[in-house]
mmCIF file of C-alpha atoms and ligand atoms in Angstrom:
data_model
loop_
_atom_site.group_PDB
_atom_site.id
_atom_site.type_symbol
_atom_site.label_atom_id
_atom_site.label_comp_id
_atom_site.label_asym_id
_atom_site.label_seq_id
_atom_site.Cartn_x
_atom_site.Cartn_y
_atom_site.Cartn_z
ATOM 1 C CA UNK A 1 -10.396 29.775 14.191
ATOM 2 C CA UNK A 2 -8.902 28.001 11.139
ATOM 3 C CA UNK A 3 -4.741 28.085 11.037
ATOM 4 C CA UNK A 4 -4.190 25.436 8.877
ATOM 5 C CA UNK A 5 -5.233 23.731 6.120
ATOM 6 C CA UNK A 6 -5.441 19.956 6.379
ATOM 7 C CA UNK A 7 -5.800 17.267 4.059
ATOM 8 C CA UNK A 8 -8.563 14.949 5.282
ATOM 9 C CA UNK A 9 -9.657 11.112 4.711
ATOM 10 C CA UNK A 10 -13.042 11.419 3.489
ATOM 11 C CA UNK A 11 -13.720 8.444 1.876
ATOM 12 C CA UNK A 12 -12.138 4.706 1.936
ATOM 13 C CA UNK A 13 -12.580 2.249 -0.299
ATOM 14 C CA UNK A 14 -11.551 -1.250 -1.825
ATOM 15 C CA UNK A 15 -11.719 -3.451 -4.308
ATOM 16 C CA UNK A 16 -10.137 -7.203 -4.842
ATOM 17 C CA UNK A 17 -10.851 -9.240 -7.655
ATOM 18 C CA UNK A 18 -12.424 -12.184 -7.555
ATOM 19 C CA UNK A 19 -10.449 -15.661 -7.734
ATOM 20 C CA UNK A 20 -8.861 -16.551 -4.859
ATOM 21 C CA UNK A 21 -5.629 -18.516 -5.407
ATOM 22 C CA UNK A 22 -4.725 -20.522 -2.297
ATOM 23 C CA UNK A 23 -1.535 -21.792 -0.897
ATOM 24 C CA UNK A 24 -2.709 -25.424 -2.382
ATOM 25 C CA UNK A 25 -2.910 -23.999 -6.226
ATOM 26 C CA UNK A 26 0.331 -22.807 -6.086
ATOM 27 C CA UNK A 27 1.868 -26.058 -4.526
ATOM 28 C CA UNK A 28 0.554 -27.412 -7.820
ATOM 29 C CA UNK A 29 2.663 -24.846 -9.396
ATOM 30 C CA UNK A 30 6.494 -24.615 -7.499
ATOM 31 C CA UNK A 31 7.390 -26.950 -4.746
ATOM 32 C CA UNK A 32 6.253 -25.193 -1.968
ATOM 33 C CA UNK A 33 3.530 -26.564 0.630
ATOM 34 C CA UNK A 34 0.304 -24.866 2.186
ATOM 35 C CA UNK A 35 2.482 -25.378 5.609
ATOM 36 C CA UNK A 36 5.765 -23.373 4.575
ATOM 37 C CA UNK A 37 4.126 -20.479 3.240
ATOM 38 C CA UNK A 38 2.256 -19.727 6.198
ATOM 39 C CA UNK A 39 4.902 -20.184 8.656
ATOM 40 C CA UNK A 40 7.341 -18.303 6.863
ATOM 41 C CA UNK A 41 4.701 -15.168 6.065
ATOM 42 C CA UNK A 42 1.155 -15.639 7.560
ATOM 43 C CA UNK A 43 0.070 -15.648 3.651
ATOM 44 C CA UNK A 44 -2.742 -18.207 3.102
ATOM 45 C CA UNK A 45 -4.637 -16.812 -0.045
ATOM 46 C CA UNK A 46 -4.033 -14.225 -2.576
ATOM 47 C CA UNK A 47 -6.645 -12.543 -5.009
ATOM 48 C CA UNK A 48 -5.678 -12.670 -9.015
ATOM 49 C CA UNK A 49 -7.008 -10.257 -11.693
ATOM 50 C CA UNK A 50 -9.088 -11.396 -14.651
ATOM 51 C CA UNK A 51 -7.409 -11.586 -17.616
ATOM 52 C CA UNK A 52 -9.357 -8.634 -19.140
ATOM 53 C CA UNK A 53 -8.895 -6.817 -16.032
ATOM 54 C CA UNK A 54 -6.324 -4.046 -16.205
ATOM 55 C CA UNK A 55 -5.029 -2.122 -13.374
ATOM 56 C CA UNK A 56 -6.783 0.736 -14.086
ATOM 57 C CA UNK A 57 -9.903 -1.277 -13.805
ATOM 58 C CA UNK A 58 -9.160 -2.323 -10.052
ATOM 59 C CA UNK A 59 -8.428 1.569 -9.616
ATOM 60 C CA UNK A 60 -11.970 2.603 -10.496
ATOM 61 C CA UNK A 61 -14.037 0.447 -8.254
ATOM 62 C CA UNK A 62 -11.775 0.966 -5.607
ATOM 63 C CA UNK A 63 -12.324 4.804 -6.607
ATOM 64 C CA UNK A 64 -15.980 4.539 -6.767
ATOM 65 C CA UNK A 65 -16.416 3.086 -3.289
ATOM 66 C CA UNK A 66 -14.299 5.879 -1.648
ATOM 67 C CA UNK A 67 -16.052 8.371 -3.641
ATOM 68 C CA UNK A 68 -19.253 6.875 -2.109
ATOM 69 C CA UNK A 69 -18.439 6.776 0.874
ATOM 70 C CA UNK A 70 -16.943 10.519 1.019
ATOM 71 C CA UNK A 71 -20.737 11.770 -0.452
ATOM 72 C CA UNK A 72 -18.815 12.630 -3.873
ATOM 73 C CA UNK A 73 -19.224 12.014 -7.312
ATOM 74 C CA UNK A 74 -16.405 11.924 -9.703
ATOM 75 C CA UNK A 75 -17.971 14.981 -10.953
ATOM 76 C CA UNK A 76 -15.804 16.718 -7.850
ATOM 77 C CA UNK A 77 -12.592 15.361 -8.445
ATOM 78 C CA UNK A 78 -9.537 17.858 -9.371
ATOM 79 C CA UNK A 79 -6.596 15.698 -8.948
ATOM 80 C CA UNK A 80 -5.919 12.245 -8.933
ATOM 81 C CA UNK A 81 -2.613 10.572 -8.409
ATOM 82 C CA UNK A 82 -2.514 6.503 -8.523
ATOM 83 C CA UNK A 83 0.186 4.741 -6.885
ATOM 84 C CA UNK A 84 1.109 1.525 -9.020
ATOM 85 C CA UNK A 85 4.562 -0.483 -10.240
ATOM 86 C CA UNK A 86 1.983 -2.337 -12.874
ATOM 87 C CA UNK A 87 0.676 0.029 -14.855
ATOM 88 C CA UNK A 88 -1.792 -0.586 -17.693
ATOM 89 C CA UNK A 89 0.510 0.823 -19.773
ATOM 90 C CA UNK A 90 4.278 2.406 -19.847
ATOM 91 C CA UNK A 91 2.547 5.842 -20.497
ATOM 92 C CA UNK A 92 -0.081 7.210 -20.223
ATOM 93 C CA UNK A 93 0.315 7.646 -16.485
ATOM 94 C CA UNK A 94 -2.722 4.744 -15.213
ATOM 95 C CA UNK A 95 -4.483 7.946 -13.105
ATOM 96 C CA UNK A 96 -5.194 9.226 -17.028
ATOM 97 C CA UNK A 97 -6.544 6.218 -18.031
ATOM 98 C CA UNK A 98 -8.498 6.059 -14.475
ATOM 99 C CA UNK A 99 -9.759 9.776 -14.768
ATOM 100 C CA UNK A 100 -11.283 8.967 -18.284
ATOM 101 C CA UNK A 101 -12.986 5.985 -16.705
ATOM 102 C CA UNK A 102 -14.327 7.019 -13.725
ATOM 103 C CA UNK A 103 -15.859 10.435 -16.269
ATOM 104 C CA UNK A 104 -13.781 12.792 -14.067
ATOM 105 C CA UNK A 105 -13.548 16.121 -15.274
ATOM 106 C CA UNK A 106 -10.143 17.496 -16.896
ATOM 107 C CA UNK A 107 -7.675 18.234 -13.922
ATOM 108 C CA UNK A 108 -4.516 16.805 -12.365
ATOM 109 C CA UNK A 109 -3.581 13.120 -12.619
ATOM 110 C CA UNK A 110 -0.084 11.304 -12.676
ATOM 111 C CA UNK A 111 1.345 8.167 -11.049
ATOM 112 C CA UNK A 112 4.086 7.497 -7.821
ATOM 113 C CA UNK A 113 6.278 4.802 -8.235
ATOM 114 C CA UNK A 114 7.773 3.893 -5.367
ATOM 115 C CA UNK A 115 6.848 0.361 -5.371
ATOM 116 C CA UNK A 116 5.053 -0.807 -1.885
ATOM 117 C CA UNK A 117 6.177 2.662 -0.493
ATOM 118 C CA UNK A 118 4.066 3.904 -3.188
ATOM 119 C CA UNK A 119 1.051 5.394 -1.064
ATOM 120 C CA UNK A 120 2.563 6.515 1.713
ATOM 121 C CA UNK A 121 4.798 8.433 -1.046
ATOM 122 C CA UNK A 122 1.364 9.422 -2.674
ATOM 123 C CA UNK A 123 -0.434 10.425 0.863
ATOM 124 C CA UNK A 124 2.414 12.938 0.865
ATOM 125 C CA UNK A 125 2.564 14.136 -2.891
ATOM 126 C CA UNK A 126 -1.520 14.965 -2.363
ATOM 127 C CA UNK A 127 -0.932 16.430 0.733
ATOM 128 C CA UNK A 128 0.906 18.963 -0.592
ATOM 129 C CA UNK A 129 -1.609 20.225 -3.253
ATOM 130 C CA UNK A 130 -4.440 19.882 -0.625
ATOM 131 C CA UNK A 131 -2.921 22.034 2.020
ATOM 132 C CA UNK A 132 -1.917 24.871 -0.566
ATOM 133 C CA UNK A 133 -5.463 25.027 -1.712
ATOM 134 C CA UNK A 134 -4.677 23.269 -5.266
ATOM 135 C CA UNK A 135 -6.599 20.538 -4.823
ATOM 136 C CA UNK A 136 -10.522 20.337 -3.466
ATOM 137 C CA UNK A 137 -11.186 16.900 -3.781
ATOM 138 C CA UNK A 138 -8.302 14.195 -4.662
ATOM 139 C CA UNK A 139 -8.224 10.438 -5.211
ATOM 140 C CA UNK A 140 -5.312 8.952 -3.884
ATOM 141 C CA UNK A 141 -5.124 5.276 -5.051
ATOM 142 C CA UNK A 142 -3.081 2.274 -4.257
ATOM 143 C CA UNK A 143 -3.704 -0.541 -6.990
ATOM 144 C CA UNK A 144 -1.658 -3.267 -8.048
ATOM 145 C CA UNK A 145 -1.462 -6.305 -10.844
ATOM 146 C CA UNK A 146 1.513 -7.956 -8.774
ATOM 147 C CA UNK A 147 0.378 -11.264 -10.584
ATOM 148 C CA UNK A 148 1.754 -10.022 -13.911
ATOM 149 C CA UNK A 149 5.083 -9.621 -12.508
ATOM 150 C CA UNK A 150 5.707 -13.093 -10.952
ATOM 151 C CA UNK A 151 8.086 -15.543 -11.957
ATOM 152 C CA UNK A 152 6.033 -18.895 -11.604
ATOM 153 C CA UNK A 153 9.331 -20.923 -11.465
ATOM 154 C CA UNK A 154 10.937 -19.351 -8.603
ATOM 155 C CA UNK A 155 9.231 -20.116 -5.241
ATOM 156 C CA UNK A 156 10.579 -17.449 -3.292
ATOM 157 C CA UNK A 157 8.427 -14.952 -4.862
ATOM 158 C CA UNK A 158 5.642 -16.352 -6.348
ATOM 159 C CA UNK A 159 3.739 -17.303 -3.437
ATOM 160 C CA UNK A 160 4.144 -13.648 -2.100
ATOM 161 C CA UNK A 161 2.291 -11.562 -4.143
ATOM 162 C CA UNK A 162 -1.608 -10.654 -4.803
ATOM 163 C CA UNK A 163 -3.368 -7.754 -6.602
ATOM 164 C CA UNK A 164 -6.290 -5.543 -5.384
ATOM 165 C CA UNK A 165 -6.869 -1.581 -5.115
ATOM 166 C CA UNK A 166 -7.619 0.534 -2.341
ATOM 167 C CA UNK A 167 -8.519 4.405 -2.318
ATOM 168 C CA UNK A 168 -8.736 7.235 -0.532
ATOM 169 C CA UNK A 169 -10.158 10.505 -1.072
ATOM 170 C CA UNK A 170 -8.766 13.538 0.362
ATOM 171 C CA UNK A 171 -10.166 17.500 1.056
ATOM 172 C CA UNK A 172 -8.997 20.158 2.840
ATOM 173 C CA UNK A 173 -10.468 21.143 5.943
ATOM 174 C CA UNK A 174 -9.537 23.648 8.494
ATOM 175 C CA UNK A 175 -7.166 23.038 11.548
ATOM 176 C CA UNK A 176 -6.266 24.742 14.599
ATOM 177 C CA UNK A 177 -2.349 23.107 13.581
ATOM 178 C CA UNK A 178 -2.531 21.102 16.563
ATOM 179 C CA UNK A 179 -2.934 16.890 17.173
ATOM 180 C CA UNK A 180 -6.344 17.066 17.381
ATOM 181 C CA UNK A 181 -6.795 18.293 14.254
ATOM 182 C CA UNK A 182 -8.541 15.894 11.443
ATOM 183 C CA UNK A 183 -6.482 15.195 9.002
ATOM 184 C CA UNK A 184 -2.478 14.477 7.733
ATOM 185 C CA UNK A 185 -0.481 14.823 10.233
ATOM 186 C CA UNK A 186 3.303 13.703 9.990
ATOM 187 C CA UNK A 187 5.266 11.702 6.988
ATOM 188 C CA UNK A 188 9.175 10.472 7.368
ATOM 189 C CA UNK A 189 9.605 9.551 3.780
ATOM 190 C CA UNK A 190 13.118 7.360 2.967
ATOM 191 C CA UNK A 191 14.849 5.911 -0.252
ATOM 192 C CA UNK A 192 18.366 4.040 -0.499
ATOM 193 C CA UNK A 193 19.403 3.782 -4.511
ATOM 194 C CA UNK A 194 22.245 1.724 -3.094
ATOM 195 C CA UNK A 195 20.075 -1.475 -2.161
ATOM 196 C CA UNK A 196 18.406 -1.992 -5.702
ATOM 197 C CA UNK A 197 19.407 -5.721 -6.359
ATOM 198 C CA UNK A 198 17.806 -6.471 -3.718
ATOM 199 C CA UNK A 199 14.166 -5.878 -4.831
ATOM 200 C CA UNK A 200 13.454 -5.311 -8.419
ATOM 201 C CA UNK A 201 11.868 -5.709 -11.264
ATOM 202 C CA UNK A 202 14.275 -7.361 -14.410
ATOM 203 C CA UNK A 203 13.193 -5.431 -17.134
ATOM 204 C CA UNK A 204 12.177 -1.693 -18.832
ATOM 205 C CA UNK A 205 11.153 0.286 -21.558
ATOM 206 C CA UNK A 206 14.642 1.830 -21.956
ATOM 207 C CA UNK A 207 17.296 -1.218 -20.850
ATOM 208 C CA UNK A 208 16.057 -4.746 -22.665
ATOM 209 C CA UNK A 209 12.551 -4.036 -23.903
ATOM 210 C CA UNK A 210 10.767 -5.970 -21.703
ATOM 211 C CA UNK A 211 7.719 -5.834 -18.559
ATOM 212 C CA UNK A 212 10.543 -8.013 -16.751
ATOM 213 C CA UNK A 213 9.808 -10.414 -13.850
ATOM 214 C CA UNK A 214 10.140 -9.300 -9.943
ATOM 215 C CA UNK A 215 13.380 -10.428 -8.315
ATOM 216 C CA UNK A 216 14.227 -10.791 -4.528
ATOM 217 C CA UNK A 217 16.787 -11.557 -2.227
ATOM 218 C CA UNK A 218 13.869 -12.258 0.640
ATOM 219 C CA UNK A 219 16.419 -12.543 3.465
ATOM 220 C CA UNK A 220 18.237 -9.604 2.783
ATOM 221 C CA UNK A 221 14.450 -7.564 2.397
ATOM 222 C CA UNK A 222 13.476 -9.097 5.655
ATOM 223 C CA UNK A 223 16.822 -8.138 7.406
ATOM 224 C CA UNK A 224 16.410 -4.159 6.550
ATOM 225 C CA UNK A 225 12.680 -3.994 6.642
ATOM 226 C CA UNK A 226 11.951 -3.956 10.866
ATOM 227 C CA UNK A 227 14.844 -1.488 11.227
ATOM 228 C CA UNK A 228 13.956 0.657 8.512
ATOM 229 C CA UNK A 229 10.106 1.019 9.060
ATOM 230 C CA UNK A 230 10.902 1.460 13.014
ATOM 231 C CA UNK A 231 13.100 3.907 12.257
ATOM 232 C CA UNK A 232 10.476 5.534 9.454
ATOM 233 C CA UNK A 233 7.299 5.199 12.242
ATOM 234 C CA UNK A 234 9.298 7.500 14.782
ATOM 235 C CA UNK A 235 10.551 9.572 12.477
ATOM 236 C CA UNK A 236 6.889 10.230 11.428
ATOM 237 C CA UNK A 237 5.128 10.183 14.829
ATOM 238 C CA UNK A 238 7.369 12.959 15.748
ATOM 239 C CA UNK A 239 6.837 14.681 12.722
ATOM 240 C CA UNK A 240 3.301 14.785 13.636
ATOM 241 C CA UNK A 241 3.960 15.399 17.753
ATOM 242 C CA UNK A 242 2.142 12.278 18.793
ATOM 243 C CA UNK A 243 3.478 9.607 21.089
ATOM 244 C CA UNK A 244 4.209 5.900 18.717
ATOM 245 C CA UNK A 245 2.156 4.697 22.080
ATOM 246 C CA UNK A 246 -1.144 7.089 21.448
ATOM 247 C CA UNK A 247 -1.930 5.861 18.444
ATOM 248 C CA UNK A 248 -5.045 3.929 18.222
ATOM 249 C CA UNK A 249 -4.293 1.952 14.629
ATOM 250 C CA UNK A 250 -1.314 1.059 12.912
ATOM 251 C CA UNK A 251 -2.083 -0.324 9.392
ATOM 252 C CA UNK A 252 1.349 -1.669 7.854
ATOM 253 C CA UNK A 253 2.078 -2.654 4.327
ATOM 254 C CA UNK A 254 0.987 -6.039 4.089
ATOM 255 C CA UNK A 255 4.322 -8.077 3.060
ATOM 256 C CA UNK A 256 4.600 -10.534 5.682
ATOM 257 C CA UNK A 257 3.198 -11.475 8.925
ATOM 258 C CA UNK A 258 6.781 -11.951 10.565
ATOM 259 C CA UNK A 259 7.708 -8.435 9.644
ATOM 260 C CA UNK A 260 4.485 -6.960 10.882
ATOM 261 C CA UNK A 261 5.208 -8.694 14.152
ATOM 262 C CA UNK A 262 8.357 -7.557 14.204
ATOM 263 C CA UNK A 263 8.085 -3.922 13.806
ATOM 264 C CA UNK A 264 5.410 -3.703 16.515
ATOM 265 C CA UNK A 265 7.633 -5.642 18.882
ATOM 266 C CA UNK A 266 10.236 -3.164 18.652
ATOM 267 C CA UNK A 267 8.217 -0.533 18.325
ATOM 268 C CA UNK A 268 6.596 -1.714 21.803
ATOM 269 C CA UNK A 269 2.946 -1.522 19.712
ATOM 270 C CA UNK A 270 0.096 -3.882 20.906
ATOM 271 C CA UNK A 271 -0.494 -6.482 18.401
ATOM 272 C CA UNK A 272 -4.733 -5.734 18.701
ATOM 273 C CA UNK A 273 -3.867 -1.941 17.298
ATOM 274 C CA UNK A 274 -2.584 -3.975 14.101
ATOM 275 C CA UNK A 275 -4.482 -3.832 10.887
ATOM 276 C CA UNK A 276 -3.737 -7.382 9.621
ATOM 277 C CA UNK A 277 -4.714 -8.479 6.013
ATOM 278 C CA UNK A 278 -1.650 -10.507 4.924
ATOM 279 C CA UNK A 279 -3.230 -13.781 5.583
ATOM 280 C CA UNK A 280 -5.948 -13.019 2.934
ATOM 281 C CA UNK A 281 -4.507 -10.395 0.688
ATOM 282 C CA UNK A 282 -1.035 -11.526 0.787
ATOM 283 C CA UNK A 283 1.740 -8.521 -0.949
ATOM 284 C CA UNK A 284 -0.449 -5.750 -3.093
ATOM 285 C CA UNK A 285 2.456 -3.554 -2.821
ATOM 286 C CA UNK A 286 1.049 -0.021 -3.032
ATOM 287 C CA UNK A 287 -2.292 -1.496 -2.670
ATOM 288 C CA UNK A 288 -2.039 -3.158 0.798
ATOM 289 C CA UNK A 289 -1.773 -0.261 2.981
ATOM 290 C CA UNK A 290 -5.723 1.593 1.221
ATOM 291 C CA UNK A 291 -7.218 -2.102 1.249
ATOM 292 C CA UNK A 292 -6.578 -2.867 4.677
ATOM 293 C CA UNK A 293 -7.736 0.770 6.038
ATOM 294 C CA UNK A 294 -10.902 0.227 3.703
ATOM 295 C CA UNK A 295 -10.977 -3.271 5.327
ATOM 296 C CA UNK A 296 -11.140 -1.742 9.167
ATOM 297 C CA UNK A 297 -13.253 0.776 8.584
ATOM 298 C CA UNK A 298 -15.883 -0.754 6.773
ATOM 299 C CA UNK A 299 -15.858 -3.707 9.858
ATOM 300 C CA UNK A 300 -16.109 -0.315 12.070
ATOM 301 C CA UNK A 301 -13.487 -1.021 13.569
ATOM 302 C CA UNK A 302 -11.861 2.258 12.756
ATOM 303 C CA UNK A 303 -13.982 5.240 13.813
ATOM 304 C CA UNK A 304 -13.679 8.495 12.541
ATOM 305 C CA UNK A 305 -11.170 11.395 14.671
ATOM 306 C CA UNK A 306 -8.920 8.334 15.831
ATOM 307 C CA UNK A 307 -5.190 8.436 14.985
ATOM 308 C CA UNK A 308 -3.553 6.068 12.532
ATOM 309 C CA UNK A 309 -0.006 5.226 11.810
ATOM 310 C CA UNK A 310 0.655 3.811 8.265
ATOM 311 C CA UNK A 311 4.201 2.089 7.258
ATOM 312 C CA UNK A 312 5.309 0.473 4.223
ATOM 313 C CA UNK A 313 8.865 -0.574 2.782
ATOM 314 C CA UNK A 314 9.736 -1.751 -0.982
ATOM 315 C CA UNK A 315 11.449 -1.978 -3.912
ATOM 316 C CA UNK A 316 14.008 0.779 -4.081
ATOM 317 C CA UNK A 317 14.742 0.735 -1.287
ATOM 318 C CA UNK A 318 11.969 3.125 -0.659
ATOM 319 C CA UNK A 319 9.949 3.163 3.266
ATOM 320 C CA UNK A 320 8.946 5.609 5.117
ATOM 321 C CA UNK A 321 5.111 6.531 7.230
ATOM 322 C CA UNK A 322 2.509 8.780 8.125
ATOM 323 C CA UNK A 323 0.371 9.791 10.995
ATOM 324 C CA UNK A 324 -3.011 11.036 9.966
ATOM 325 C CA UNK A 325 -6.189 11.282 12.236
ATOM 326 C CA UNK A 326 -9.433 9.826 10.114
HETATM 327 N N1 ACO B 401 8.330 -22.972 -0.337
HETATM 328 C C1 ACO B 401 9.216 -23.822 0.192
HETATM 329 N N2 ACO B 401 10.511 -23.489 0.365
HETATM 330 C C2 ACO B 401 10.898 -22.259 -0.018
HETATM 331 C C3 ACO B 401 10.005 -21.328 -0.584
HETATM 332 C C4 ACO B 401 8.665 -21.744 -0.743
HETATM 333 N N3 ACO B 401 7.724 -20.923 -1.263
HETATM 334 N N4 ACO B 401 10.674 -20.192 -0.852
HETATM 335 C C5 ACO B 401 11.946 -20.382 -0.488
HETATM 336 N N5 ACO B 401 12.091 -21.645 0.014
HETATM 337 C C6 ACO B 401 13.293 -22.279 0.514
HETATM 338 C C7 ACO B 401 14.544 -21.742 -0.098
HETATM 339 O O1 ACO B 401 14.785 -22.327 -1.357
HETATM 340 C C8 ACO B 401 15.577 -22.137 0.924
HETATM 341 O O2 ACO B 401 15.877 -23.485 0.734
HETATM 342 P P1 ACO B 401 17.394 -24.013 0.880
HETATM 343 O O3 ACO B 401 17.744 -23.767 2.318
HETATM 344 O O4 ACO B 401 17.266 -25.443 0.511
HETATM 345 O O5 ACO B 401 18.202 -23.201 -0.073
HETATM 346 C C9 ACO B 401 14.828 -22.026 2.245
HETATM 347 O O6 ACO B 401 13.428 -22.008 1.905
HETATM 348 C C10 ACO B 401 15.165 -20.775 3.013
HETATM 349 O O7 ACO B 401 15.107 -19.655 2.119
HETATM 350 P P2 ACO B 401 15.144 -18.191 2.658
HETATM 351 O O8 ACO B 401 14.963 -17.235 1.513
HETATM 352 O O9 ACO B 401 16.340 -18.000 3.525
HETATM 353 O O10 ACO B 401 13.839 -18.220 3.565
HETATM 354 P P3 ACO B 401 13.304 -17.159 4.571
HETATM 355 O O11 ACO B 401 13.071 -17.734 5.887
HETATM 356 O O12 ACO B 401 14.103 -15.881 4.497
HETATM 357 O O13 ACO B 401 11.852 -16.849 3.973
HETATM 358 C C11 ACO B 401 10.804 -15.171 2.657
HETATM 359 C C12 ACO B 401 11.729 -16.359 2.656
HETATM 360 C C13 ACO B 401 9.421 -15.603 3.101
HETATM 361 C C14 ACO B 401 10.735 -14.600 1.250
HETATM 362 C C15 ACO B 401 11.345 -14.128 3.648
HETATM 363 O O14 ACO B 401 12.710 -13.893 3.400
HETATM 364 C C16 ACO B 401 10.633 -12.834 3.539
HETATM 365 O O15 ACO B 401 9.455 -12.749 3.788
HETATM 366 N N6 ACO B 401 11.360 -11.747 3.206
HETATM 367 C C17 ACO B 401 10.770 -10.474 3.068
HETATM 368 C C18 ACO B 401 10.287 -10.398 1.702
HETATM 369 C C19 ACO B 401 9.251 -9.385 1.582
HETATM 370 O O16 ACO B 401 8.377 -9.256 2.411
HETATM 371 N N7 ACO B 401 9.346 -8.664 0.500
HETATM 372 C C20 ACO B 401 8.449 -7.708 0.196
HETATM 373 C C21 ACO B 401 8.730 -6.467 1.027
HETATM 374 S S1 ACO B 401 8.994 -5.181 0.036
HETATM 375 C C22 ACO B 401 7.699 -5.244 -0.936
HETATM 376 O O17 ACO B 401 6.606 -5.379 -0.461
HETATM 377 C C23 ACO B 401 7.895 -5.179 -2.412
#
């Protein structure tokens, strides 16, 4: 007998463009060396948009291949919420520009910003319309142009950061409101207003003007980021009732290998239940967490009715994580 209504994974998909920038190219750029950037953060290539290629345009292939692999056609879609901190434009909202793209019918769209928190933040905005019966069939999309943000004279930064999309599409199903149930399970969502300098963006439409360059104090990020996300992942796993140790896949925001390491260490998490695309993808913000979920389950090694955990941490300070079961 149904009880609840869940919002269910349906679809995954991803999309990165295609030039690869490696650790070399940038060593051409800054003074930085193949060698430092990996031990410092596991990164060893990144993916860079097209110069024609907006945002929006990562969204919708990204969009399509969930879509496809969910048996749905755009046709279906009622809401769509993208998560993005480079959006095509300062308004519209990107999901506009990405509903009129993809041919989707008129219905709910708007973005999250909340930087590489951004689709957990998202998960938990769609969840809500899902389990009230709002929504049928939602796109929930991660998609970045970090790129565009960079600073290519400050080191620190620049070799951090990559763009790509990932998506997810979400329906409701019934539940029996228990952990076996498919579906959303938990969320432990977190912001501190008080740690802004450490992670931001120097510009906006209403202080200088300007689309403003990402700055970072990296050790600073690094020092709050394993306590916060811990803290976030319990806070979430009890949300949902499960055990941190019966999950079968824990697919972190891809900032840094060290951090990824780090949060599973104190989190007492086996390294082989780690989703790890940093190496490849390097920082997509919101896109990292939908592009390395696409990633696992396409290589099959995520299998539908097993339990994920997904974390993330950014600008803000925003972090927090949800338990779903695929
Ligand atoms: N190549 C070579 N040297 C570098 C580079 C580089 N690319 N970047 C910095 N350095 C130098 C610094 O200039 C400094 O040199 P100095 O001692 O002569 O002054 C030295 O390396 C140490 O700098 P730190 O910043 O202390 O280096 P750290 O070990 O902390 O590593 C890093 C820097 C990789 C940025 C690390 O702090 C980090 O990963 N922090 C987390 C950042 C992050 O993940 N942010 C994103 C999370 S939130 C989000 O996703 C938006």
């Amino acid at each position: 007998m149904t009880r609840v209504l869940r919002s269910v994974v349906t679809g995954v998909g991803g999309y990165l463009p295609d030039e690869i920038v490696t650790n070399d190219d940038l060593a051409k750029v800054v003074d930085t060396s193949d060698e430092w950037i990996v031990e410092r953060t596991g990164i060893r290539t990144r993916r860079r948009a097209a110069p024609d290629q907006a945002v929006s345009d990562l969204a919708v292939e990204a969009a399509k291949r969930a879509l496809a692999a969910a048996g749905r056609t755009p046709a279906d879609i009622d809401l769509i919420i993208v998560a993005t901190t480079t959006p095509d434009l300062t308004f519209p909202a990107t999901a506009t520009i990405v509903q009129r793209k993809l041919g989707a019918p008129i219905g709910i769209a708007f973005d999250v910003q909340a930087v590489c928190s951004g689709f957990v933040y998202a998960l938990s905005v769609a969840d809500g319309f899902v389990t009230r019966g709002r929504s049928r069939c939602c796109l929930v999309i991660g998609a970045e142009t970090m790129t565009r943000l960079m600073d290519w004279t400050d080191r620190g930064t620049c070799v951090l950061f990559g763009d790509g999309a990932g998506a997810v599409v979400l329906e409701p199903q019934g539940g029996e409101g228990t952990i076996v149930d498919r579906g959303l399970l938990g969320f432990a969502l977190r912001a501190d207003g008080t740690k802004q300098d450490l992670l931001y963006v120097d510009g906006g439409p209403s202080t200088n003007g300007q689309v403003g360059k990402l700055r970072m104090q990296g050790n600073q990020v690094f020092r709050h980021a394993v306590v916060n996300i811990s803290e976030a992942v319990t806070a979430a796993a009890a949300d949902a009732g499960v055990e941190v140790s019966s999950v079968d896949w824990f697919i972190p925001h891809q900032a840094n290998q060290r951090i990824l390491e780090g949060v599973a260490r104190r989190l007492g998490i086996d390294e082989k239940k780690v989703v790890t695309t940093v190496g490849e993808h390097a920082n997509t913000s919101a896109a990292s967490i939908p592009l390395a979920m696409a990633q696992a389950v396409e290589d099959g090694r995520i299998k539908p009715g097993q339990l994920l955990l997904l974390e993330a941490m950014g600008g803000g300070l925003t972090w927090g994580a949800c338990v779903l079961r695929l």
